[in-house]
Short mmCIF file of C-alpha atoms in Angstrom, two decimals:
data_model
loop_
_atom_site.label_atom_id
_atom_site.label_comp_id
_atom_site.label_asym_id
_atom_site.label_seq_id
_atom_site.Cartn_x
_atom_site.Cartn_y
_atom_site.Cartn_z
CA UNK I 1 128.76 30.28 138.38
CA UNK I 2 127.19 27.03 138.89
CA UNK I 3 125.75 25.37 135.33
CA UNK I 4 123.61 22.36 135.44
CA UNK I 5 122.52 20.65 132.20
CA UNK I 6 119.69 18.24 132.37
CA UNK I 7 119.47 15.56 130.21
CA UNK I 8 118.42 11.54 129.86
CA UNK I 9 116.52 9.22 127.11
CA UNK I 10 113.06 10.50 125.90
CA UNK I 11 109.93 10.90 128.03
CA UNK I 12 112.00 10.74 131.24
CA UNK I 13 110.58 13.98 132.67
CA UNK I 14 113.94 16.33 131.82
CA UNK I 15 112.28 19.05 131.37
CA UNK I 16 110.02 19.02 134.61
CA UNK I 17 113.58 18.26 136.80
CA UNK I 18 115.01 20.91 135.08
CA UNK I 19 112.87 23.54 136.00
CA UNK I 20 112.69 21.97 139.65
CA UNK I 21 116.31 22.11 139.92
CA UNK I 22 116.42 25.65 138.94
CA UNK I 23 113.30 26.42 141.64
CA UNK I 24 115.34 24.68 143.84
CA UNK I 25 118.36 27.20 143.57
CA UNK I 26 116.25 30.21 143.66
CA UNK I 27 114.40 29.12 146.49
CA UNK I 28 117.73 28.67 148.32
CA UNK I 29 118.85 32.82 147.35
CA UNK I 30 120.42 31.82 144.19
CA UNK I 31 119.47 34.33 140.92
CA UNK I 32 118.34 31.21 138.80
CA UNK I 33 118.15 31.09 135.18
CA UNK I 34 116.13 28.46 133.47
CA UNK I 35 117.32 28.00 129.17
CA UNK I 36 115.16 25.55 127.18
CA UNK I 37 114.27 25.29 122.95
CA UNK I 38 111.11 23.54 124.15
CA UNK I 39 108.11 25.63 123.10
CA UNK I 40 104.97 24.34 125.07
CA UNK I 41 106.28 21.72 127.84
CA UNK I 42 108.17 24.48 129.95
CA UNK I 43 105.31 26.96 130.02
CA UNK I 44 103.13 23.86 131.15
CA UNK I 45 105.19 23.07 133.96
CA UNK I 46 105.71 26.63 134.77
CA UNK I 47 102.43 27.66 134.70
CA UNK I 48 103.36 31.30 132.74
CA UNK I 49 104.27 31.76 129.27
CA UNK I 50 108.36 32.36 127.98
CA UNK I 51 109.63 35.13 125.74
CA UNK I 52 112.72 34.41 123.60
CA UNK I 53 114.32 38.03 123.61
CA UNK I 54 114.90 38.22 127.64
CA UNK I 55 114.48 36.00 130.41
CA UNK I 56 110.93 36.03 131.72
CA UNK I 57 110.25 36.35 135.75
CA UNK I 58 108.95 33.52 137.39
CA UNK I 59 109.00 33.77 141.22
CA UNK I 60 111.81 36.15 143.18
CA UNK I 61 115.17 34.65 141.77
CA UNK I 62 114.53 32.69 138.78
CA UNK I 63 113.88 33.79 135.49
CA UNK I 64 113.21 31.04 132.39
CA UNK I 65 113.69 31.60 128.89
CA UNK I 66 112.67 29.95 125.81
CA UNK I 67 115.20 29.64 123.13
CA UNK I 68 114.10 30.91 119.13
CA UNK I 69 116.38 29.03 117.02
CA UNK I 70 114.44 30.36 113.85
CA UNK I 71 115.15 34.25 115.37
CA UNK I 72 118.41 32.80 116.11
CA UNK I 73 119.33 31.80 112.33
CA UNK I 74 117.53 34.57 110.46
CA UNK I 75 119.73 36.86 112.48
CA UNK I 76 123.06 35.09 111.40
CA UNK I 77 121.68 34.75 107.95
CA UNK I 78 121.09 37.92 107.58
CA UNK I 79 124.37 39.26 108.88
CA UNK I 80 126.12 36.51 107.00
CA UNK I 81 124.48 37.62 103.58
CA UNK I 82 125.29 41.07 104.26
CA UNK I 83 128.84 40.38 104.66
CA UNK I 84 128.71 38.22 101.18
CA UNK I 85 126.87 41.16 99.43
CA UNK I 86 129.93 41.74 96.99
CA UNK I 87 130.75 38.27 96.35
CA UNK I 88 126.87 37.52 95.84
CA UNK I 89 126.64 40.44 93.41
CA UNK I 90 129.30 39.09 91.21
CA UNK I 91 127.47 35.45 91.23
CA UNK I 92 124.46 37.36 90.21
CA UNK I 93 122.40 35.84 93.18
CA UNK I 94 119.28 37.10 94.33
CA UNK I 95 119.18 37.91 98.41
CA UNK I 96 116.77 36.27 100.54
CA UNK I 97 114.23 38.51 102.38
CA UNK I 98 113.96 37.73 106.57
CA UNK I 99 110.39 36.77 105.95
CA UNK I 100 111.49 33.81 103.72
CA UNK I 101 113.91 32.05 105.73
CA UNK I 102 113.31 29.00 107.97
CA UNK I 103 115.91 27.56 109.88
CA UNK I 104 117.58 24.34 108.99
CA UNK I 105 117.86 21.28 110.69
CA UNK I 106 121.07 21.75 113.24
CA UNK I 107 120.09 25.30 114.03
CA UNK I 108 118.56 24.48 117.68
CA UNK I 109 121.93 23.06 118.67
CA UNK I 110 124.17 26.39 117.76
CA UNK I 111 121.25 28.55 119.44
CA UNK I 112 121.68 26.70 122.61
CA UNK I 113 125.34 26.92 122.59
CA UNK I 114 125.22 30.67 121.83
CA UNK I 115 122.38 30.86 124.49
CA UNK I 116 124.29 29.21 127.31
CA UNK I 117 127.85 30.67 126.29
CA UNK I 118 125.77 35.26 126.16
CA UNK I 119 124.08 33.79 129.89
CA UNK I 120 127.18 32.31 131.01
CA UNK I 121 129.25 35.81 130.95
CA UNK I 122 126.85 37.86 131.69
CA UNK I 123 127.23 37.97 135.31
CA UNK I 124 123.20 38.08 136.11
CA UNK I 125 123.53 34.57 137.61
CA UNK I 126 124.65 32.40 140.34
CA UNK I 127 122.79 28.95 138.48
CA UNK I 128 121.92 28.53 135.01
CA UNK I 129 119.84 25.04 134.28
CA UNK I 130 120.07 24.49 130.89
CA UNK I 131 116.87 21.78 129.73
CA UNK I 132 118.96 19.78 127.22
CA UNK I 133 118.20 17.40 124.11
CA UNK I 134 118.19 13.95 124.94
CA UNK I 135 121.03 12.46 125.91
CA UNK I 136 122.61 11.12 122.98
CA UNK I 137 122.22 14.36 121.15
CA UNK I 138 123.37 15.97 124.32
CA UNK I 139 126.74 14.21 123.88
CA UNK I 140 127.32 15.06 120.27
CA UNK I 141 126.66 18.58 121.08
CA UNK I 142 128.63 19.35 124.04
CA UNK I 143 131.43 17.84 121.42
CA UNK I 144 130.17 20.13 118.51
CA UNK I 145 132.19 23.18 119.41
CA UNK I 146 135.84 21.38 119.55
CA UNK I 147 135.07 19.54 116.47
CA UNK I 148 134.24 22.22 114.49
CA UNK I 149 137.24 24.11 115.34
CA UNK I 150 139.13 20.98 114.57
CA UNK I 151 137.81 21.20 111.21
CA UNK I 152 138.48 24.87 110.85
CA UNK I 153 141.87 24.14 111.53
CA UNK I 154 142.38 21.41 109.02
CA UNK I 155 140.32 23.73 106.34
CA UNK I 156 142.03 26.72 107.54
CA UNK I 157 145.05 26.57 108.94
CA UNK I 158 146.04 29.88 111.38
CA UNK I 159 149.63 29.96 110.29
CA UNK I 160 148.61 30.57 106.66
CA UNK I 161 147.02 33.50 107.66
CA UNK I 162 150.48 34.78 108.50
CA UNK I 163 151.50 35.09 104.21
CA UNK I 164 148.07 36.71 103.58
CA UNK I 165 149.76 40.02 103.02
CA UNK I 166 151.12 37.74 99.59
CA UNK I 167 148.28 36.02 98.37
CA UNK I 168 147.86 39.09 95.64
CA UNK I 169 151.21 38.18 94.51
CA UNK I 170 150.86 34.10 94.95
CA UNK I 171 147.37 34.71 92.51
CA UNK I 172 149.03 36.09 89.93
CA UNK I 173 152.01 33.43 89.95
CA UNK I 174 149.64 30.90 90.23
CA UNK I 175 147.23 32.38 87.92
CA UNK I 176 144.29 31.20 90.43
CA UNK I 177 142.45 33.45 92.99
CA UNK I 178 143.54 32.33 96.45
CA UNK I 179 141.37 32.39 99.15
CA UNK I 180 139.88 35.86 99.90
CA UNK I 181 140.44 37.25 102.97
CA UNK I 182 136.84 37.70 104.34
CA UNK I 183 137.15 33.82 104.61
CA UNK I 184 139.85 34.00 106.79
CA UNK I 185 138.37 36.84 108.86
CA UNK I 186 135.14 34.61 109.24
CA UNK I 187 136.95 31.68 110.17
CA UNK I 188 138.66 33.71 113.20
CA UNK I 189 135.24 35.03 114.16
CA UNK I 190 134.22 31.06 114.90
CA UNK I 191 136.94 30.23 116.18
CA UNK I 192 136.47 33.12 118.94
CA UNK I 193 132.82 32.00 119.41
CA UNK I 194 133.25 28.29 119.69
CA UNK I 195 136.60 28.86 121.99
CA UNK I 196 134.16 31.05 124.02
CA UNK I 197 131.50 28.08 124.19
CA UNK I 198 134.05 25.85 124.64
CA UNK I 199 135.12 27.80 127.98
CA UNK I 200 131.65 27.20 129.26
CA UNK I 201 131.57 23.33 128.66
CA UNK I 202 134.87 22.84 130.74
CA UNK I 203 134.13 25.17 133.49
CA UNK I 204 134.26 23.09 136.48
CA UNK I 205 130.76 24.34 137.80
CA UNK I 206 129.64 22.37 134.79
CA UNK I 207 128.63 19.34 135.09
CA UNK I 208 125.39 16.99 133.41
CA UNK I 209 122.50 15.27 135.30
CA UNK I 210 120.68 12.42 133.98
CA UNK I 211 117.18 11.94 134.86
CA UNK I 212 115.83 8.74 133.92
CA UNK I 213 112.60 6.36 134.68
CA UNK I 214 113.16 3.53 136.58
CA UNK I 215 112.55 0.51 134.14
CA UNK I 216 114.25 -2.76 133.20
CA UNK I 217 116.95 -0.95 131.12
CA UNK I 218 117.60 2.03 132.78
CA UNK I 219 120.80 0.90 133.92
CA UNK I 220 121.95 -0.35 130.59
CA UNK I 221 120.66 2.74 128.93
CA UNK I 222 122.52 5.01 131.57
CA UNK I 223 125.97 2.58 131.17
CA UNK I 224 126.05 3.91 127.55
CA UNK I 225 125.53 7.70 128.08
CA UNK I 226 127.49 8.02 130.92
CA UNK I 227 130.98 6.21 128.87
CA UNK I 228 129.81 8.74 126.16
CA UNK I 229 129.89 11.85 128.24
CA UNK I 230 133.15 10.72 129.78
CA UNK I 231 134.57 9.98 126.72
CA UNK I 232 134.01 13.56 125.93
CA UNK I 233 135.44 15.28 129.28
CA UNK I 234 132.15 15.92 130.85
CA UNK I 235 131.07 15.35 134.25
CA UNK I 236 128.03 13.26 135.68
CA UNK I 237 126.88 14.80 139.03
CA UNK I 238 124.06 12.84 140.04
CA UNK I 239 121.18 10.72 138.49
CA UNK I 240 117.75 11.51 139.08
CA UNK I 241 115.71 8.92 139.27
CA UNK I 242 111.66 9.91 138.19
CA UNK I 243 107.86 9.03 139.30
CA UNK I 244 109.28 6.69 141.48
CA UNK I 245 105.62 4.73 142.87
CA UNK I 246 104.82 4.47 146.55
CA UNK I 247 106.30 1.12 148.19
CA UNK I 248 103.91 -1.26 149.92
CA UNK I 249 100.84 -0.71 148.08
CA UNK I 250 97.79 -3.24 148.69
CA UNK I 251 96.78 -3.00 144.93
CA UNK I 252 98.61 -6.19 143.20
CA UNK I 253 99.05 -3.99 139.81
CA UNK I 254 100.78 -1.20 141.94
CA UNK I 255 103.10 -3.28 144.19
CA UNK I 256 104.13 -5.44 141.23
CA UNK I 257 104.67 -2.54 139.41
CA UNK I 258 106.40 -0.62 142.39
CA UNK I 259 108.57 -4.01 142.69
CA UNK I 260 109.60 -3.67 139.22
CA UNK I 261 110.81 0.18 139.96
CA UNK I 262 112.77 -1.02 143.51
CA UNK I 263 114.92 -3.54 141.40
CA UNK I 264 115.61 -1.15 138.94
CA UNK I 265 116.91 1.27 141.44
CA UNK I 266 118.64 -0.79 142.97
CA UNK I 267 120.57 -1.82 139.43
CA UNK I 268 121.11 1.86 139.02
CA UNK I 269 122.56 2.03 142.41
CA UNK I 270 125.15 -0.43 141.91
CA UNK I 271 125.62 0.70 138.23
CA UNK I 272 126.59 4.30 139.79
CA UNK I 273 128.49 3.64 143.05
CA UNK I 274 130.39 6.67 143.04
CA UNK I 275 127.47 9.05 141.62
CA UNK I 276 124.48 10.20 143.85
CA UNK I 277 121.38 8.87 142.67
CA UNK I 278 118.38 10.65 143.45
CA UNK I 279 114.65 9.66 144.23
CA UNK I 280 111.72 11.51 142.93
CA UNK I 281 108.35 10.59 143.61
CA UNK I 282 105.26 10.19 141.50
CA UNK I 283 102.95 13.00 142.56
CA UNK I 284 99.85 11.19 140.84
CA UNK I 285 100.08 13.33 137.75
CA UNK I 286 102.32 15.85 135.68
CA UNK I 287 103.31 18.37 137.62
CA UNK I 288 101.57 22.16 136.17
CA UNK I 289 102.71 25.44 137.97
CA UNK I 290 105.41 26.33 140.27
CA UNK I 291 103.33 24.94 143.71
CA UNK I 292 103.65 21.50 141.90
CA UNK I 293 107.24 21.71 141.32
CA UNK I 294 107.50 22.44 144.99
CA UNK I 295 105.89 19.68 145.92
CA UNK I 296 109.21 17.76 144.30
CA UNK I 297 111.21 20.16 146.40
CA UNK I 298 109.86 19.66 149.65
CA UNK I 299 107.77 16.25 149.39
CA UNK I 300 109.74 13.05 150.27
CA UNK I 301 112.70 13.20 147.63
CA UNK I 302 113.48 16.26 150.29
CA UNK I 303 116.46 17.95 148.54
CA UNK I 304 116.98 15.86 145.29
CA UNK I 305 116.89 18.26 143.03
CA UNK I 306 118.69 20.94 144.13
CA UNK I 307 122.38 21.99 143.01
CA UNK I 308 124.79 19.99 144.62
CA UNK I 309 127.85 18.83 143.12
CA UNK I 310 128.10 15.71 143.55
CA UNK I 311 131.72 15.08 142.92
CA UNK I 312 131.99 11.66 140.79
CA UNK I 313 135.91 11.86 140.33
CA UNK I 314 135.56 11.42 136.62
CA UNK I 315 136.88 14.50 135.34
CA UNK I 316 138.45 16.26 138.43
CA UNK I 317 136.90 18.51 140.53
CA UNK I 318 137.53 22.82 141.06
CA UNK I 319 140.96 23.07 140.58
CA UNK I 320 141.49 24.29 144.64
CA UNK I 321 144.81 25.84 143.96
CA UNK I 322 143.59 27.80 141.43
CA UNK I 323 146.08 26.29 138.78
CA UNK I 324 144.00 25.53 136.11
CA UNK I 325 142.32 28.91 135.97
CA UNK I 326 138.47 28.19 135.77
CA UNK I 327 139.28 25.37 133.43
CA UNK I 328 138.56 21.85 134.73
CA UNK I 329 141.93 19.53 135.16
CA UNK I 330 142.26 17.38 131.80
CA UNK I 331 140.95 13.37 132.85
CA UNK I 332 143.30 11.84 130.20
CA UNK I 333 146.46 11.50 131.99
CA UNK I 334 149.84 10.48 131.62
CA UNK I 335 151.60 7.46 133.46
CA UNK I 336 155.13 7.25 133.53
CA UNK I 337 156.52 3.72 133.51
CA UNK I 338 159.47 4.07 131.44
CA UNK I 339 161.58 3.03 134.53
CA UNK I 340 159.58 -0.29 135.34
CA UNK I 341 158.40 -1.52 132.21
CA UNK I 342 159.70 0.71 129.49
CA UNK I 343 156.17 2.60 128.38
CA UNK I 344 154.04 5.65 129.08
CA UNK I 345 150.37 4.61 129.89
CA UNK I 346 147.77 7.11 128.38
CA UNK I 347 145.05 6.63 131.20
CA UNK I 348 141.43 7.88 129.64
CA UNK I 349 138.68 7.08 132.16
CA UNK I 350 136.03 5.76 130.63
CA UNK I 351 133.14 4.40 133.14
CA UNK I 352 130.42 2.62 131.53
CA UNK I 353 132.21 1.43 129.05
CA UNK I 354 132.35 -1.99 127.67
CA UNK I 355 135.05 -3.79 125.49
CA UNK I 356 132.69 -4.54 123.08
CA UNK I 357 132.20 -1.45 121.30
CA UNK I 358 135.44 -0.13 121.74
CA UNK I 359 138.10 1.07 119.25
CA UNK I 360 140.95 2.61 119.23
CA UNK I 361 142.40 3.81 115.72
CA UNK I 362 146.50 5.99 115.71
CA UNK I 363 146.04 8.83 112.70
CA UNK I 364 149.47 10.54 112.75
CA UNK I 365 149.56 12.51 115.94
CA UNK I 366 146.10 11.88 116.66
CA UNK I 367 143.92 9.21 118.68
CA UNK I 368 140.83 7.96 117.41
CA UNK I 369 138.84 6.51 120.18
CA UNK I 370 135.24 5.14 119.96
CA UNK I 371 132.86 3.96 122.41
CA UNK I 372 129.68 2.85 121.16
CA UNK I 373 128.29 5.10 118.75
CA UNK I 374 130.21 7.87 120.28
CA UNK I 375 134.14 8.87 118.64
CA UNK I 376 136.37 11.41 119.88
CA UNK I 377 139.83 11.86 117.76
CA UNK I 378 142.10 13.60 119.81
CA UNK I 379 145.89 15.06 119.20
CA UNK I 380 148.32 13.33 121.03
CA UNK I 381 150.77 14.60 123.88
CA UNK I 382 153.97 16.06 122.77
CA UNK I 383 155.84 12.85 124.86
CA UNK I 384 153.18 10.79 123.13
CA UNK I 385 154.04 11.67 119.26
CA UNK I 386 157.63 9.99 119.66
CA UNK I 387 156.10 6.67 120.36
CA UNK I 388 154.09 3.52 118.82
CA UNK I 389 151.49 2.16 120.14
CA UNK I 390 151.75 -1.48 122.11
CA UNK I 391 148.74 -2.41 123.20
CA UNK I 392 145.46 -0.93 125.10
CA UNK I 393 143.24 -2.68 127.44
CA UNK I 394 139.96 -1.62 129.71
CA UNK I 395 140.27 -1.92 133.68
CA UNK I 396 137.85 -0.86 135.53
CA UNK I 397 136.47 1.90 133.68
CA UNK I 398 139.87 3.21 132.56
CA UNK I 399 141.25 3.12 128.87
CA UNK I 400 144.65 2.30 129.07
CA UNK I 401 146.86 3.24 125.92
CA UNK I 402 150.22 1.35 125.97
CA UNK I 403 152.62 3.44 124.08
CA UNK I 404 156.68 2.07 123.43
CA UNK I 405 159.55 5.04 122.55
CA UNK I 406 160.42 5.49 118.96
CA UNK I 407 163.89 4.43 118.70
CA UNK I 408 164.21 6.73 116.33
CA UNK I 409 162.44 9.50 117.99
CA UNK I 410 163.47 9.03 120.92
CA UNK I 411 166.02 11.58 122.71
CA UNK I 412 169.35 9.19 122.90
CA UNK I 413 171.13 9.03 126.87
CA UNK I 414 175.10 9.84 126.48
#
């Protein structure tokens, strides 16, 4: 199944190319889903209104649905407080009724998630186009899943749940209650969930597209996002480049400000030389109902928006020999110049990024690396945890991680 999520800064138009992509795909035979939390802009653009509970037809082949995130948490309130009912009773606390609950702030990103993962395995599409936050909230939530079950398994160890047959007998030694089993059992049940999203996010017919205005600082704007979403694994498949003005206007105000749009193109064009970068014209005004969206389809862009791949060579593309298993090839690789220059070269491509803004922090057997306001703290290889760290330095978009053997960790030649 091919996923598409659609993202880029504010006021860009994401959610109009988002539906047009997915148009696109179900005009070309594909059964096309359309996800979005937005509650007024997609019915807008699609001209119809969206239910939350099931996808809502839209023309043959595509369906849209809008996400509830409120629906969303009152349901795993609810279920969570009915699990809790003992230990609630003995803390003498008063349950909270459905009608009183209001989601809190964070909510919209675990409804997505869940949204995308229940979609994703269903087997009811060929493309799911998934209208996304902005981009820098995109980012952090496309990392949300492996961090929490990072911090689930600092919290919560899984080999301690091995000796919970002895935690009766380790409370009474210790004369402290030890952590209840219910805890444990709720632990594995996010850990199956976010494992689950997690599956999704590295599919290799995942990948993000950034739409984007053309303006002065696009192309710095862009530089950042894209270093954050490869810093995270994910893969940029194309830019698509918005109300994009006619060219040769006789109206000084236009042409100047059609000028202005041609240079910045052209900076996003040399900014992205191995990403396609799409044109999509202004149509005059927003575009309301699906015959406007086709008129993005079929006007001059002429296949922009569709689902392509696009193939950047960031992260790898489908595995072809079917070695990976439906799980996109790992970009952080291994070098092996013990033989030349006595290291192993941790090679994490990071296009976009710039020195400044970089850093690079050892934690044990784990990597801090952070890139702008982006981090990522990742364990290191097996090879990796018998060695010290000489040196790091960027190269054309690629991290390089020095690392010297451990004399004293380090497997001794006869």
């Amino acid at each position: 199944m091919r996923t598409v999520l659609v993202t880029g800064p504010g006021g860009a138009g994401r959610t109009t190319l988002a539906a047009a992509t997915a148009l696109a795909a179900a005009r070309k035979g594909a059964r096309a889903l359309l996800l979005t939390t937005e509650s007024s802009a997609p019915e807008t653009v699609l001209g119809t209104s969206l239910g939350a509970e099931a996808p809502t037809p839209i023309v043959p082949g595509l369906h849209a649905r809008r996400i509830d995130p409120g629906d969303r948490f009152r349901q795993e309130f609810l279920a969570f407080q009915e699990r809790a009912g003992a230990a609630l009773d003995l803390l003498g606390a008063a349950p909270l009724d459905e009608d009183e609950l209001t989601e809190l702030p964070g909510s919209e990103d675990f409804a997505l998630l869940q949204a995308l993962r229940a979609e994703h395995t269903s087997d009811a599409w060929d493309t799911v186009v998934v209208d996304m936050p902005s981009a820098a909230e995109t980012i952090r939530l496309l990392a949300l899943p492996n961090q929490v079950r990072r911090y689930l398994r600092r919290l919560l160890p899984p080999e301690r749940q091995a000796a919970r047959a002895l935690r009766p007998v380790l409370a009474q030694l210790a004369g402290v209650p030890m952590p209840a089993q219910k805890l444990y059992e709720a632990a594995q049940r996010w850990e199956t969930e976010l494992s689950a999203v997690q599956q999704v996010i590295d599919d290799p017919g995942t990948s993000v597209r950034l739409v984007t205005e053309a303006g002065p600082v696009a192309a710095a704007n862009l530089r950042a996002i894209r270093a954050g979403l490869a810093l995270h694994g994910r893969r940029t498949d194309g830019v698509v480049v918005n109300r994009l003005l006619p060219t040769g206007s006789a109206d000084p105000f236009l042409a100047a400000l059609s000028g202005s749009q041609q240079t910045a193109l052209k900076a996003l064009r040399e900014e992205f030389p191995d990403v396609p970068v799409h044109e999509v014209p202004h149509l005059g005004r927003d575009p309301q109902g699906v015959d406007e969206l086709d008129a993005l389809i079929d006007g001059p862009a002429g296949g922009t928006v569709d689902t392509g791949t696009g193939d950047t060579g960031e992260t790898g593309d489908h595995d072809r020999n079917g070695e990976t298993a439906g799980r996109r090839p790992d970009p952080w690789t291994v070098e092996d110049r013990l033989a030349t220059d006595g290291l192993l070269v941790w090679r994490v491509p990071l296009p976009g990024a710039e020195r400044r803004g970089l850093g690079l922090v050892r934690r044990g057997d784990e990597i801090v690396v952070t890139v702008g306001r982006f981090r990522r703290i990742r364990t290191l290889p097996s090879v990796l945890r018998r060695c010290t760290v000489s040196g790091a330095g960027l190269r054309d978009g690629v991290l390089e991680i020095r690392f010297s053997p451990d004399p004293d960790l380090w497997p001794k030649s006869d």
